[in-house]
Short mmCIF file of C-alpha atoms in Angstrom, two decimals:
data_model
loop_
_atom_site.label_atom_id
_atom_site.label_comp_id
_atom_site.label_asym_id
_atom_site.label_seq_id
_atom_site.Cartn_x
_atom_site.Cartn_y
_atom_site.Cartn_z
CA UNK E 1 -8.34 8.76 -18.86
CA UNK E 2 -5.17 9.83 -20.49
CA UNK E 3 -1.75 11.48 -17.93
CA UNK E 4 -2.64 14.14 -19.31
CA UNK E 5 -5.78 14.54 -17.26
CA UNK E 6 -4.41 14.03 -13.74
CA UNK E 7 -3.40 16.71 -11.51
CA UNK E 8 -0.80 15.54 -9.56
CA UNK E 9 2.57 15.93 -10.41
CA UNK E 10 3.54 12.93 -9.81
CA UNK E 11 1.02 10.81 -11.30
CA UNK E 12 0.67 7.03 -10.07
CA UNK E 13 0.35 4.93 -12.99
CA UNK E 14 0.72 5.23 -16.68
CA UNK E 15 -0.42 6.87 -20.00
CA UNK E 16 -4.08 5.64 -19.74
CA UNK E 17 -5.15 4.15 -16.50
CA UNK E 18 -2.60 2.59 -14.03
CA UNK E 19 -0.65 0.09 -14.01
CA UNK E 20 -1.36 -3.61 -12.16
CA UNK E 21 -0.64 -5.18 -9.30
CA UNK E 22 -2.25 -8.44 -8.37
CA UNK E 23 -2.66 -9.60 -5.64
CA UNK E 24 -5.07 -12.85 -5.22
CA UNK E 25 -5.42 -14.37 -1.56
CA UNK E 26 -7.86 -17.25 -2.29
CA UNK E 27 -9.45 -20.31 -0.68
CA UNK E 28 -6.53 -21.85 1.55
CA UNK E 29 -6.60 -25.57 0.74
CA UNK E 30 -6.79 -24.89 -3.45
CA UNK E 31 -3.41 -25.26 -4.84
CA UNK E 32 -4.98 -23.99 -8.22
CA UNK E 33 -5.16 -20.99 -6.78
CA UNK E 34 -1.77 -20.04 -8.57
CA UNK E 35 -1.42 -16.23 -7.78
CA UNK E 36 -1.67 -15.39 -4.03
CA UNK E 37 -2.23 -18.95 -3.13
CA UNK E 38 -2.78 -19.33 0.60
CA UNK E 39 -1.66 -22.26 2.20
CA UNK E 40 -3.01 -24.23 5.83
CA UNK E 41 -0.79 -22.39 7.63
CA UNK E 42 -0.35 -18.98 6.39
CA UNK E 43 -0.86 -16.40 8.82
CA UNK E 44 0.58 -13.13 7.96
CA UNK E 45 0.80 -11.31 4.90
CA UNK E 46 3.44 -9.49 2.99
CA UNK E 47 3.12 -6.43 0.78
CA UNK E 48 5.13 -5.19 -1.96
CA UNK E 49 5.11 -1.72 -3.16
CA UNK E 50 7.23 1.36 -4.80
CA UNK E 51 7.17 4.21 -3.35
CA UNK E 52 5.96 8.09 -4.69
CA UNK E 53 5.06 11.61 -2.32
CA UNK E 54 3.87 14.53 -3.57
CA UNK E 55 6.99 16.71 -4.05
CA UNK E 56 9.47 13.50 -4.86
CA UNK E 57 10.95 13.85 -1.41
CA UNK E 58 10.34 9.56 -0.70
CA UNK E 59 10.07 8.76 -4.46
CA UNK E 60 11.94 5.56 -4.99
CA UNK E 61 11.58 2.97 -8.16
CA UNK E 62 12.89 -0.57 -5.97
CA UNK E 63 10.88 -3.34 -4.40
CA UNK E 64 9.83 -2.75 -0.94
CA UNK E 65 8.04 -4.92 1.08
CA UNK E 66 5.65 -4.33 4.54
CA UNK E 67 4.31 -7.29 6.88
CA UNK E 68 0.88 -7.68 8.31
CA UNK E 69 -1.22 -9.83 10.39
CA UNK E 70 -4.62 -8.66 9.51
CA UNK E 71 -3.99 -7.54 5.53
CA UNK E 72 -5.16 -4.12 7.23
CA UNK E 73 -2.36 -2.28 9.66
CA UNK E 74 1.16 -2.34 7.81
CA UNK E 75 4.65 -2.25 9.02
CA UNK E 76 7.14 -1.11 6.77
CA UNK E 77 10.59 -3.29 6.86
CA UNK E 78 14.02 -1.99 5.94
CA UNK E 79 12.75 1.11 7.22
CA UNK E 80 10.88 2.10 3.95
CA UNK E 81 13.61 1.71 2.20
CA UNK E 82 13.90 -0.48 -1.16
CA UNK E 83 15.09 -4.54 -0.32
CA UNK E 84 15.89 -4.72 -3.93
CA UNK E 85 16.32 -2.39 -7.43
CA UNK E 86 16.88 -3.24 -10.88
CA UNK E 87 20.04 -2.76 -12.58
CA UNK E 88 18.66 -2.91 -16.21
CA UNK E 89 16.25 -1.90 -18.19
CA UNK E 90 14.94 1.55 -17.15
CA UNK E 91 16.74 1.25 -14.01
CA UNK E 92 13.53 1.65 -11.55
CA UNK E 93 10.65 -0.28 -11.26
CA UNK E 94 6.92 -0.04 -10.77
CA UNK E 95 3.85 -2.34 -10.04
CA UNK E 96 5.16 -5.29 -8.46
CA UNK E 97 3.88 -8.40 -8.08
CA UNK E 98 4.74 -11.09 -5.06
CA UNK E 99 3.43 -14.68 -6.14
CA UNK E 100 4.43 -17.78 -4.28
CA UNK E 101 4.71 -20.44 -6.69
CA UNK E 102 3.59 -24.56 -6.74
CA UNK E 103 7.49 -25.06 -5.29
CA UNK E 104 6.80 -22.91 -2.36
CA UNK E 105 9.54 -20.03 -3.42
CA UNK E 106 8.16 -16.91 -4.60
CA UNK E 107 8.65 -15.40 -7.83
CA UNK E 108 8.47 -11.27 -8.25
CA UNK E 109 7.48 -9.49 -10.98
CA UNK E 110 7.41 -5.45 -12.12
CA UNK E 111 7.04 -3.09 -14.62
CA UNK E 112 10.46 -1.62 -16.35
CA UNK E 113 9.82 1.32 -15.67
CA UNK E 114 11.44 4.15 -13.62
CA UNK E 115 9.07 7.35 -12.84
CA UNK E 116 6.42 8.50 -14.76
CA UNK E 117 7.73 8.74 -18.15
CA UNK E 118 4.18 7.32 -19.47
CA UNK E 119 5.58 7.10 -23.24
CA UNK E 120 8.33 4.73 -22.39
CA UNK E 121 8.08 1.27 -24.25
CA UNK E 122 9.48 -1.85 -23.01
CA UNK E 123 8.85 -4.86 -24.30
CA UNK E 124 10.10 -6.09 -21.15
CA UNK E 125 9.60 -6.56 -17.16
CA UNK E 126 11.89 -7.35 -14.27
CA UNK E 127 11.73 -10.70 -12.50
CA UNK E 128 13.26 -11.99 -9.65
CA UNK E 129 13.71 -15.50 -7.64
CA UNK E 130 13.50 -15.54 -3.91
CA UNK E 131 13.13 -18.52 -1.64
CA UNK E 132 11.73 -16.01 1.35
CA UNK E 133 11.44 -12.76 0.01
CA UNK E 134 14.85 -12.10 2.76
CA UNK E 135 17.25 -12.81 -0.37
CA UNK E 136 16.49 -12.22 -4.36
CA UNK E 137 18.34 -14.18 -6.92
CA UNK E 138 18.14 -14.57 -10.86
CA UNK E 139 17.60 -11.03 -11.85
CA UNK E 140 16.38 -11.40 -15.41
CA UNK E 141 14.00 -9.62 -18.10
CA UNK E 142 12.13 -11.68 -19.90
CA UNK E 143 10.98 -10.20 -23.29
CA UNK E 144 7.23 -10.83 -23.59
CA UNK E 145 6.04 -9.38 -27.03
CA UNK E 146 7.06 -7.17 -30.02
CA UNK E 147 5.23 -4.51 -30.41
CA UNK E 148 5.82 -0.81 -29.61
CA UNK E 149 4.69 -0.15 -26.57
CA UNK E 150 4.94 -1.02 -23.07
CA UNK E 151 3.87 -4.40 -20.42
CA UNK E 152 2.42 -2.81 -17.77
CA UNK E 153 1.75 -4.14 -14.51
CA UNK E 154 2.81 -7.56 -14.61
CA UNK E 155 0.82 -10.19 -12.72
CA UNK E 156 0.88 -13.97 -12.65
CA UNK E 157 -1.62 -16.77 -12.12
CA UNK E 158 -1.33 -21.03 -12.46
CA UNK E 159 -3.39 -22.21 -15.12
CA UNK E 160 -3.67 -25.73 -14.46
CA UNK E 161 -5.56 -26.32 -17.44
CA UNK E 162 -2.11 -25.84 -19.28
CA UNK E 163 0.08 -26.93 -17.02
CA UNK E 164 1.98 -23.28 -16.67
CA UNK E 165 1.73 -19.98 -15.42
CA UNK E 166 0.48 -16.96 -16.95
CA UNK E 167 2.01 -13.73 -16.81
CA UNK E 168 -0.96 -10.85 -16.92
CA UNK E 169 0.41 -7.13 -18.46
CA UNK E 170 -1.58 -4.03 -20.01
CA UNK E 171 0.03 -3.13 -23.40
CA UNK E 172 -1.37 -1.30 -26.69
CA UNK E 173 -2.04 -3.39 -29.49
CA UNK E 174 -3.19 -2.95 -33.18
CA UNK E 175 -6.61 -2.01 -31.47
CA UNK E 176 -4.99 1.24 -30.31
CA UNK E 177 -5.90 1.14 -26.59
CA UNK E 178 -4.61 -0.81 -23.42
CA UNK E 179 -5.69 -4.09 -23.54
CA UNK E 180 -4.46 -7.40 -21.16
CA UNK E 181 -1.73 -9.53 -23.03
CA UNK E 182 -0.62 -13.16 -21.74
CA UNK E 183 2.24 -15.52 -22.21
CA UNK E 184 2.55 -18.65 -20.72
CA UNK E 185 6.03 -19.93 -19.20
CA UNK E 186 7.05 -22.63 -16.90
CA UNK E 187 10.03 -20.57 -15.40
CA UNK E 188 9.52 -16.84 -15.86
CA UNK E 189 12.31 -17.12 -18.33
CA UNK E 190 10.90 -19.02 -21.45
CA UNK E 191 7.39 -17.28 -22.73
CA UNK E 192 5.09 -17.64 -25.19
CA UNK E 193 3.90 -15.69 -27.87
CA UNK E 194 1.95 -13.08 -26.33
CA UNK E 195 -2.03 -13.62 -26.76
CA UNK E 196 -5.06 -10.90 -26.16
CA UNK E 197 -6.33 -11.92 -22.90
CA UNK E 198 -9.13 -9.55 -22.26
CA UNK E 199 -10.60 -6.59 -24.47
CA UNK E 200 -13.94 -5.07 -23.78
CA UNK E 201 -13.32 -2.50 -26.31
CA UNK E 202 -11.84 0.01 -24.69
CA UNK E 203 -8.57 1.17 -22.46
CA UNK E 204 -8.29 -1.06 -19.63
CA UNK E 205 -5.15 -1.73 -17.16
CA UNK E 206 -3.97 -3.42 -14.10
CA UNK E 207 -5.48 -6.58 -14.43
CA UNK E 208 -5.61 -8.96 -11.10
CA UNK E 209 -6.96 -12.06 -10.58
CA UNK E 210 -8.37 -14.72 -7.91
CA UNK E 211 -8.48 -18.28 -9.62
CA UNK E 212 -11.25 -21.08 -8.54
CA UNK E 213 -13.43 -19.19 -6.14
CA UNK E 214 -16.14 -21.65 -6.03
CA UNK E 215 -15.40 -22.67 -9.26
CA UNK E 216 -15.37 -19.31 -11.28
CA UNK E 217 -12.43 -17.30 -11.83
CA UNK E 218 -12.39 -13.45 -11.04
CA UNK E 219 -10.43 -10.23 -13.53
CA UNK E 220 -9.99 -7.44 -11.69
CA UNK E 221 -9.29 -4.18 -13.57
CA UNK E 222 -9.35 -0.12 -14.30
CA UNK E 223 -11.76 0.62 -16.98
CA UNK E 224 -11.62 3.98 -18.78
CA UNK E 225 -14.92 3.56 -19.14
CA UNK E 226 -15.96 3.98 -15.81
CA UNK E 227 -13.20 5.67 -14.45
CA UNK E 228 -12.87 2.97 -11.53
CA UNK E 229 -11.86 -0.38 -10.28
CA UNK E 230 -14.59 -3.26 -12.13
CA UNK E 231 -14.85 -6.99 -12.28
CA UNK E 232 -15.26 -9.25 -15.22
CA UNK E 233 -15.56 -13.27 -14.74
CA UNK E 234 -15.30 -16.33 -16.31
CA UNK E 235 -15.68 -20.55 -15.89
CA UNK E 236 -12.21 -21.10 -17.45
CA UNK E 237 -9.04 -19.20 -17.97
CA UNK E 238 -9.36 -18.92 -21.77
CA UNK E 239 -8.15 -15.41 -23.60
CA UNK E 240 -11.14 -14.06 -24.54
CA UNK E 241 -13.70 -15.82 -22.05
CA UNK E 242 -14.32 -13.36 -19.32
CA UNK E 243 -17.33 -11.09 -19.20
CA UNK E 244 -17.83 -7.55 -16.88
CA UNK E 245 -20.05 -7.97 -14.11
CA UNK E 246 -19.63 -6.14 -11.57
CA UNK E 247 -20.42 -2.56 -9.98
CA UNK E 248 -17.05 -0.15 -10.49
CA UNK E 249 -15.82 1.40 -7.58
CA UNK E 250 -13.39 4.12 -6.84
CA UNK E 251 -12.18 7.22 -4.82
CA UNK E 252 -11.14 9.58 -6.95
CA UNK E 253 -8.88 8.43 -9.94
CA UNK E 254 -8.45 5.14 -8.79
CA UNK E 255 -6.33 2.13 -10.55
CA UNK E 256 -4.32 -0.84 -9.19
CA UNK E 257 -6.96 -3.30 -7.92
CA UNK E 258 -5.52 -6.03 -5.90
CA UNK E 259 -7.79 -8.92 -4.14
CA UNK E 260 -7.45 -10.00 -0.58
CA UNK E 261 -8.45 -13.10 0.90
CA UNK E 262 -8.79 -13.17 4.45
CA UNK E 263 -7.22 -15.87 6.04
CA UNK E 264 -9.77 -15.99 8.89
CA UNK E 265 -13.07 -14.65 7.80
CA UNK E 266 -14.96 -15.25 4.34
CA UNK E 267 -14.13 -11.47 3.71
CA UNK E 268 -12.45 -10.29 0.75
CA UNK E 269 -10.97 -6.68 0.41
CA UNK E 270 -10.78 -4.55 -2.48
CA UNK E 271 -7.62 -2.48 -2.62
CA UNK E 272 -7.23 0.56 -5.23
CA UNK E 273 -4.13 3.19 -5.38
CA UNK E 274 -5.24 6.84 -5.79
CA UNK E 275 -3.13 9.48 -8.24
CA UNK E 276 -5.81 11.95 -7.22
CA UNK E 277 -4.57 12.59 -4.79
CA UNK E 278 -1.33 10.28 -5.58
CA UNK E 279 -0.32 8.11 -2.92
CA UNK E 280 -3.29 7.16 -0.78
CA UNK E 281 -5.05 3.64 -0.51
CA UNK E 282 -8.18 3.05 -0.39
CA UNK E 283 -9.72 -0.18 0.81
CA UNK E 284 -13.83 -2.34 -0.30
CA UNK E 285 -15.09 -5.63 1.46
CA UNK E 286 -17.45 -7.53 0.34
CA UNK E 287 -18.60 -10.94 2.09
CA UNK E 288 -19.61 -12.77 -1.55
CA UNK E 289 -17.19 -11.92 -4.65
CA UNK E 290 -19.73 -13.34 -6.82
CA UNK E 291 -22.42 -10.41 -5.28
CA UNK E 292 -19.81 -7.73 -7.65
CA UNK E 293 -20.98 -4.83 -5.05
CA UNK E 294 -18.43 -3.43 -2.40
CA UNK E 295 -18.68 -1.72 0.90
CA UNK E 296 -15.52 1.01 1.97
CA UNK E 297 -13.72 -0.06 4.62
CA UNK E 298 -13.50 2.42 7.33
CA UNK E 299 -9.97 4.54 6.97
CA UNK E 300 -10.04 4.07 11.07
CA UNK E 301 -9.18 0.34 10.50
CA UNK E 302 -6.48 0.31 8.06
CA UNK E 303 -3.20 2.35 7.36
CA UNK E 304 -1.06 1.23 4.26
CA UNK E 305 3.30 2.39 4.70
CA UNK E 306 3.99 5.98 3.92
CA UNK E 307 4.25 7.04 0.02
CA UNK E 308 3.18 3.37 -1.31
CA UNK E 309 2.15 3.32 -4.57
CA UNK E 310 0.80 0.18 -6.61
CA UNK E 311 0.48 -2.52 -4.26
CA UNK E 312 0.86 -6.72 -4.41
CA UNK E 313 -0.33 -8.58 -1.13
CA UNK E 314 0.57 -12.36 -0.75
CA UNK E 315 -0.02 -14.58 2.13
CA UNK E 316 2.69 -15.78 4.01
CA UNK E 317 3.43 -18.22 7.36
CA UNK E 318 3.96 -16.77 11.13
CA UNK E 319 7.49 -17.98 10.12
CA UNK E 320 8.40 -16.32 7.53
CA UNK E 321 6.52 -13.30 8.79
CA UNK E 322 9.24 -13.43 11.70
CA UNK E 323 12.17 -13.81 9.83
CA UNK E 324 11.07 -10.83 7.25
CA UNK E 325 11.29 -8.81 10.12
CA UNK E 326 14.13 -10.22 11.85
CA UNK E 327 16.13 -9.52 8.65
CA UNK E 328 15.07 -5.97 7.55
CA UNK E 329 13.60 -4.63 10.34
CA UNK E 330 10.90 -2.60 11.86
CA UNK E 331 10.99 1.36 11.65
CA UNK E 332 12.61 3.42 14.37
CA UNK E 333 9.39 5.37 13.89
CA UNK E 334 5.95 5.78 13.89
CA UNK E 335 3.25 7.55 12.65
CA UNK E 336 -0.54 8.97 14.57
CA UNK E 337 -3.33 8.96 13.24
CA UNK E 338 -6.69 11.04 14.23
CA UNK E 339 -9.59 8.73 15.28
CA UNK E 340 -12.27 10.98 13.75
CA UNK E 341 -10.41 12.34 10.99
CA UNK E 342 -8.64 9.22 9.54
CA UNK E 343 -7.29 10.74 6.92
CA UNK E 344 -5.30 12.93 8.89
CA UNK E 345 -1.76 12.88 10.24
CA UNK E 346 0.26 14.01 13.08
CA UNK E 347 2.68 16.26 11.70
CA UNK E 348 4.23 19.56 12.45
CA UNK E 349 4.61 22.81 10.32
CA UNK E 350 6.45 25.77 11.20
CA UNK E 351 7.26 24.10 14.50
CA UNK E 352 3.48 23.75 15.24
CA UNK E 353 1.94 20.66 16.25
CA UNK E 354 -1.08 19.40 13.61
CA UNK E 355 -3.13 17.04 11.66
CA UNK E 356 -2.95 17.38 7.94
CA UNK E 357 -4.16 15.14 5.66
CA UNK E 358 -2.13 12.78 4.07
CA UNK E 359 0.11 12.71 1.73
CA UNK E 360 1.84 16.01 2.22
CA UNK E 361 5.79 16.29 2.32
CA UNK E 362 7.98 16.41 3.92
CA UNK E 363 6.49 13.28 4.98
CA UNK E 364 9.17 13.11 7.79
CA UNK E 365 7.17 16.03 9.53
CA UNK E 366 4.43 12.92 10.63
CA UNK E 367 7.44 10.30 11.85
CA UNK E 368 8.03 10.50 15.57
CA UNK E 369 10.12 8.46 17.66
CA UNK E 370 8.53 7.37 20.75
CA UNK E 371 10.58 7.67 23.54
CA UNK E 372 11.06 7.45 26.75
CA UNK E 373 9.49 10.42 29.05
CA UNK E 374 11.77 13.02 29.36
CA UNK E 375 10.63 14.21 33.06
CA UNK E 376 9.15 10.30 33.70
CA UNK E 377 10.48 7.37 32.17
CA UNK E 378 7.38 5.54 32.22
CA UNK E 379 5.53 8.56 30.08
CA UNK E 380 6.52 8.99 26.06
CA UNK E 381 8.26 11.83 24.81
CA UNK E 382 7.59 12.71 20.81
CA UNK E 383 11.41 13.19 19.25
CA UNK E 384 10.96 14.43 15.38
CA UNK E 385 12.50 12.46 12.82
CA UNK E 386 12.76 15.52 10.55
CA UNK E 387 14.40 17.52 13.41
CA UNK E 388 15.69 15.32 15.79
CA UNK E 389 16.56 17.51 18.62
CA UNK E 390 13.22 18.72 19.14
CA UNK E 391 10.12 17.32 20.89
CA UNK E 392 6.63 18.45 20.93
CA UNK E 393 5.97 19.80 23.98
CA UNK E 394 3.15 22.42 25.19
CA UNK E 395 3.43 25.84 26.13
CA UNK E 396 0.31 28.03 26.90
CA UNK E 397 -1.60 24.70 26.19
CA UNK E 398 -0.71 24.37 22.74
CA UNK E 399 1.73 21.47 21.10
CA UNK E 400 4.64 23.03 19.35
CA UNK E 401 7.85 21.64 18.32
CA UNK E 402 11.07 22.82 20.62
CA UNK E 403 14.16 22.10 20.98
CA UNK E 404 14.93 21.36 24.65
CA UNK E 405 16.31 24.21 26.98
CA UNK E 406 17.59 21.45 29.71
CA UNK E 407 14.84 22.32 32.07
CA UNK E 408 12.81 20.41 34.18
CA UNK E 409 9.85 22.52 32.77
CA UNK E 410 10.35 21.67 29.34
CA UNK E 411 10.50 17.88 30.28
CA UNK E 412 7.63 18.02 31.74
CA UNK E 413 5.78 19.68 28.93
CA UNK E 414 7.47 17.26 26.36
CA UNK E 415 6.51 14.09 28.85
CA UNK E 416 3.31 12.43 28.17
CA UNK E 417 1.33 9.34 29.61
CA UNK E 418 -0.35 6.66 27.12
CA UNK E 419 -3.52 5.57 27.99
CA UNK E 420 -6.20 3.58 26.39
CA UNK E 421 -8.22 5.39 23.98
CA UNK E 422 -10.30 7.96 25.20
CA UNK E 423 -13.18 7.08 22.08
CA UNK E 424 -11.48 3.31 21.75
CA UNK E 425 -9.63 1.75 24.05
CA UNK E 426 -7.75 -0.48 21.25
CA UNK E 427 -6.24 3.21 20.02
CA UNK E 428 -3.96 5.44 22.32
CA UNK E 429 -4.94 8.98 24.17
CA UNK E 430 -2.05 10.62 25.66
CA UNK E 431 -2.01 12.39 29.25
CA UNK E 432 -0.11 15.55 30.09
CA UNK E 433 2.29 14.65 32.65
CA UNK E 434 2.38 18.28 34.66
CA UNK E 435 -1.41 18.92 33.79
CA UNK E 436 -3.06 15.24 34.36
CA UNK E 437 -6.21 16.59 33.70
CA UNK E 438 -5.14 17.66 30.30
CA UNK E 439 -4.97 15.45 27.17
CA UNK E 440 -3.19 16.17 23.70
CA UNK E 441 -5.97 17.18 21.29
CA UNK E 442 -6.96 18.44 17.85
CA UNK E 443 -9.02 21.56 17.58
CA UNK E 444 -9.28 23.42 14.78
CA UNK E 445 -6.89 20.22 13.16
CA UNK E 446 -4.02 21.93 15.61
CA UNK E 447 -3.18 19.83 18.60
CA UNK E 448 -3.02 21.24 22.31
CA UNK E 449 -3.79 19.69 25.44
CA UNK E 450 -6.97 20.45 27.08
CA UNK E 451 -9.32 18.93 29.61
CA UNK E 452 -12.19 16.19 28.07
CA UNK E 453 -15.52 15.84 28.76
CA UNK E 454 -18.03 15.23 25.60
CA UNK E 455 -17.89 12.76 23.13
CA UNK E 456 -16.14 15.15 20.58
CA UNK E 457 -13.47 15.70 23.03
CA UNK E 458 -12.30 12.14 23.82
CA UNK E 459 -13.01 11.90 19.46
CA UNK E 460 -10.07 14.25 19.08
CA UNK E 461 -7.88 12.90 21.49
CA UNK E 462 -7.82 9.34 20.27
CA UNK E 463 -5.24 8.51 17.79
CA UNK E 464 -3.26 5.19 16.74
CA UNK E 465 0.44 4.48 16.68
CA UNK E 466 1.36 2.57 13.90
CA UNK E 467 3.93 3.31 10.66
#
């Protein structure tokens, strides 16, 4: 699949496919396990990500980074906002890649690339040095091959059978179409000639890998021939040696696969970036890698940070978990999502209160600050990022966006009690604090407040808070 045939106008990856991420969260104890190695006492995760929305409104080309607990529910740091950006090359990046290396530091890689100009070449990517991710150092591009094209998606993996690393990129070589280069290095720096890694005979992208899974290692990648997300495996790590096995998967145009390990389950998760529409995650799980078949995960149990594009997910400790966040941040902000519409947003338009799917923009329409209860401290009021000096509140029993009059009416209609979930009790319903038998709603995918009594009812007023 060429640019050319996505819709979006802001298409996520590049000329062909997409561009790779890796991401590879494997067996704790196996130090082999050179990109995403977990250790004993990883806990957390970290994700790194650029950032695109539909009408350019929270495009940004830097390195930003989310935390996690589960791999599943994300918290944006630095408030969404880039931790670090390139100053050479193209100026932006995409694609990048967090690995931890044999040291303990981490090492992250990107594409040179800034937007979507799909017919820039660089024989380049960006690399930085960073002991915990809270400060980058060593800002350098190493040049990886000479030909006339790009290096897409840049990943890394320890090949022990070497003795070095291997950096993973999709370029087109004298075989005309996208196939996966390698170099070796010992410090991201020095690398060597550039070899054919993998090349099934047509395009393919975004390789990412998981090394020594019960002895076999695992090639993650977006075929053109498929149109989705496919496996290939092999014994060793040899250019050349790995074989398609697997079923492809995808939701819509789908590219960017990146492997996650659970740290408390045998569970591994599929992840794939959408550019159709652009900007929206969707997540696989499959109990046995070897199997190649993978289940969707239900939208209900995982939200990715607003406008990521092209994710990397590493393990990390509790400790460094609470530092990340100690030193950029969690948002001022959060976001609701519907319970049986998972796809859908909180968000208002025209001052009315809604749930639209996502991505839409202005994305700041679906960040609320939740605050204390304008008529009852212990109750929430909803304060709009996008238009800070309004709250939803309800008149005639529907949720509109006002700007307060001073009244003890219009507290009241802005103040609202949070409850356990009316259809979950681990997600939030929300009680009308001057009509307690009322609770905000969707109907028709616009919110009011209204009584509940059936199953569909306590459905639509169920959401979760999260970012």
């Amino acid at each position: 699949m060429s640019a050319h045939s996505r819709t979006p106008a802001m298409p996520s990856r590049r000329l062909f496919l997409g561009a790779a991420t890796a991401t590879t969260m494997a067996l704790a104890t196996d130090l082999t396990l050179g990109a995403r190695s977990a250790h004993a006492a990883d806990s957390a995760y970290v994700m790194g990500y650029f950032t695109e929305s539909p009408n350019g409104i929270g495009t940004d080309y830097g390195l930003h980074l989310a935390v996690s607990t589960d791999s599943l529910n994300w918290t944006p740091l630095n408030q969404n906002n880039p931790v670090v950006t390139p100053t050479a090359g193209a100026g932006g990046l995409r694609d990048p890649f967090i690995m931890r290396k044999r040291d303990g530091t981490f090492v992250v890689l990107a594409t040179d690339l800034k937007g979507t100009d799909w017919g820039y070449n660089s024989q380049y990517i960006h690399v930085w040095d960073s002991t915990d991710l809270r400060t980058f150092t060593n800002y350098r591009r190493p040049h990886l091959h000479d030909m006339v094209t790009h290096s897409w998606a840049p990943e890394a993996f320890w090949d022990a059978s070497r003795n070095q690393y291997a950096i993973l990129y999709s370029a087109v070589n004298s075989s005309g179409h996208n196939v996966l280069m390698v170099n070796h290095t010992s410090d991201f720096t020095t690398v060597s000639a550039p070899q054919v890694f993998f090349d099934p005979g047509y395009d393919v992208i975004d390789g990412n890998m998981a090394i020594g899974v019960n002895g076999v290692n695992y090639l993650y990648f977006k075929s053109s021939r498929t149109g989705g997300l496919v496996g290939a495996r092999s014994t060793s790590l040899n250019p050349g040696s790995f074989t398609p096995f697997s079923t492809s998967v995808a939701h819509g145009g789908t590219e960017a696969p990146t492997l996650v390990k659970s740290l408390t389950s045998n569970t591994w998760y599929l992840w794939g970036d959408t550019y159709t529409p652009n900007g929206v995650f969707y997540a696989w799980q499959t109990g046995d890698l070897a199997a190649g078949t993978w289940t969707p995960v239900d939208q209900k149990l995982y939200t990715h940070p607003v406008n990521a594009k092209h994710c990397t997910i590493a393990p990390i400790t509790g400790t460094e978990y609470t530092n990340l966040l100690a030193r950029w941040g969690a948002p001022a902000w959060n976001r609701l999502k519907s319970y049986n519409y998972p796809a859908r947003y909180v968000r208002h338009a025209d001052y009315t209160a809604r749930i639209d799917t996502y991505p839409f923009d202005p994305y700041t329409d679906s960040q609320w600050k939740l605050v204390p209860g304008l008529a009852d401290a212990s109750g929430v009021s909803f304060q709009s990022v996008s238009h800070p000096t309004r709250y939803l509140r309800h008149y005639d029993f529907a949720l509109r966006l006002d700007a307060s009059d001073g009244t003890g009416t219009f507290a009241q209609d802005a103040t609202f009690h949070r409850v356990a979930g009316l259809a979950d009790a681990s997600w939030s319903s929300f009680r009308s604090h001057n009509q307690p038998t009322h609770y905000i709603r969707h109907s028709g995918y616009v919110l009011r407040i209204d009584p509940i009594s059936t199953a569909t009812d306590r459905a639509d007023a169920t959401f979760s808070v999260g970012h």
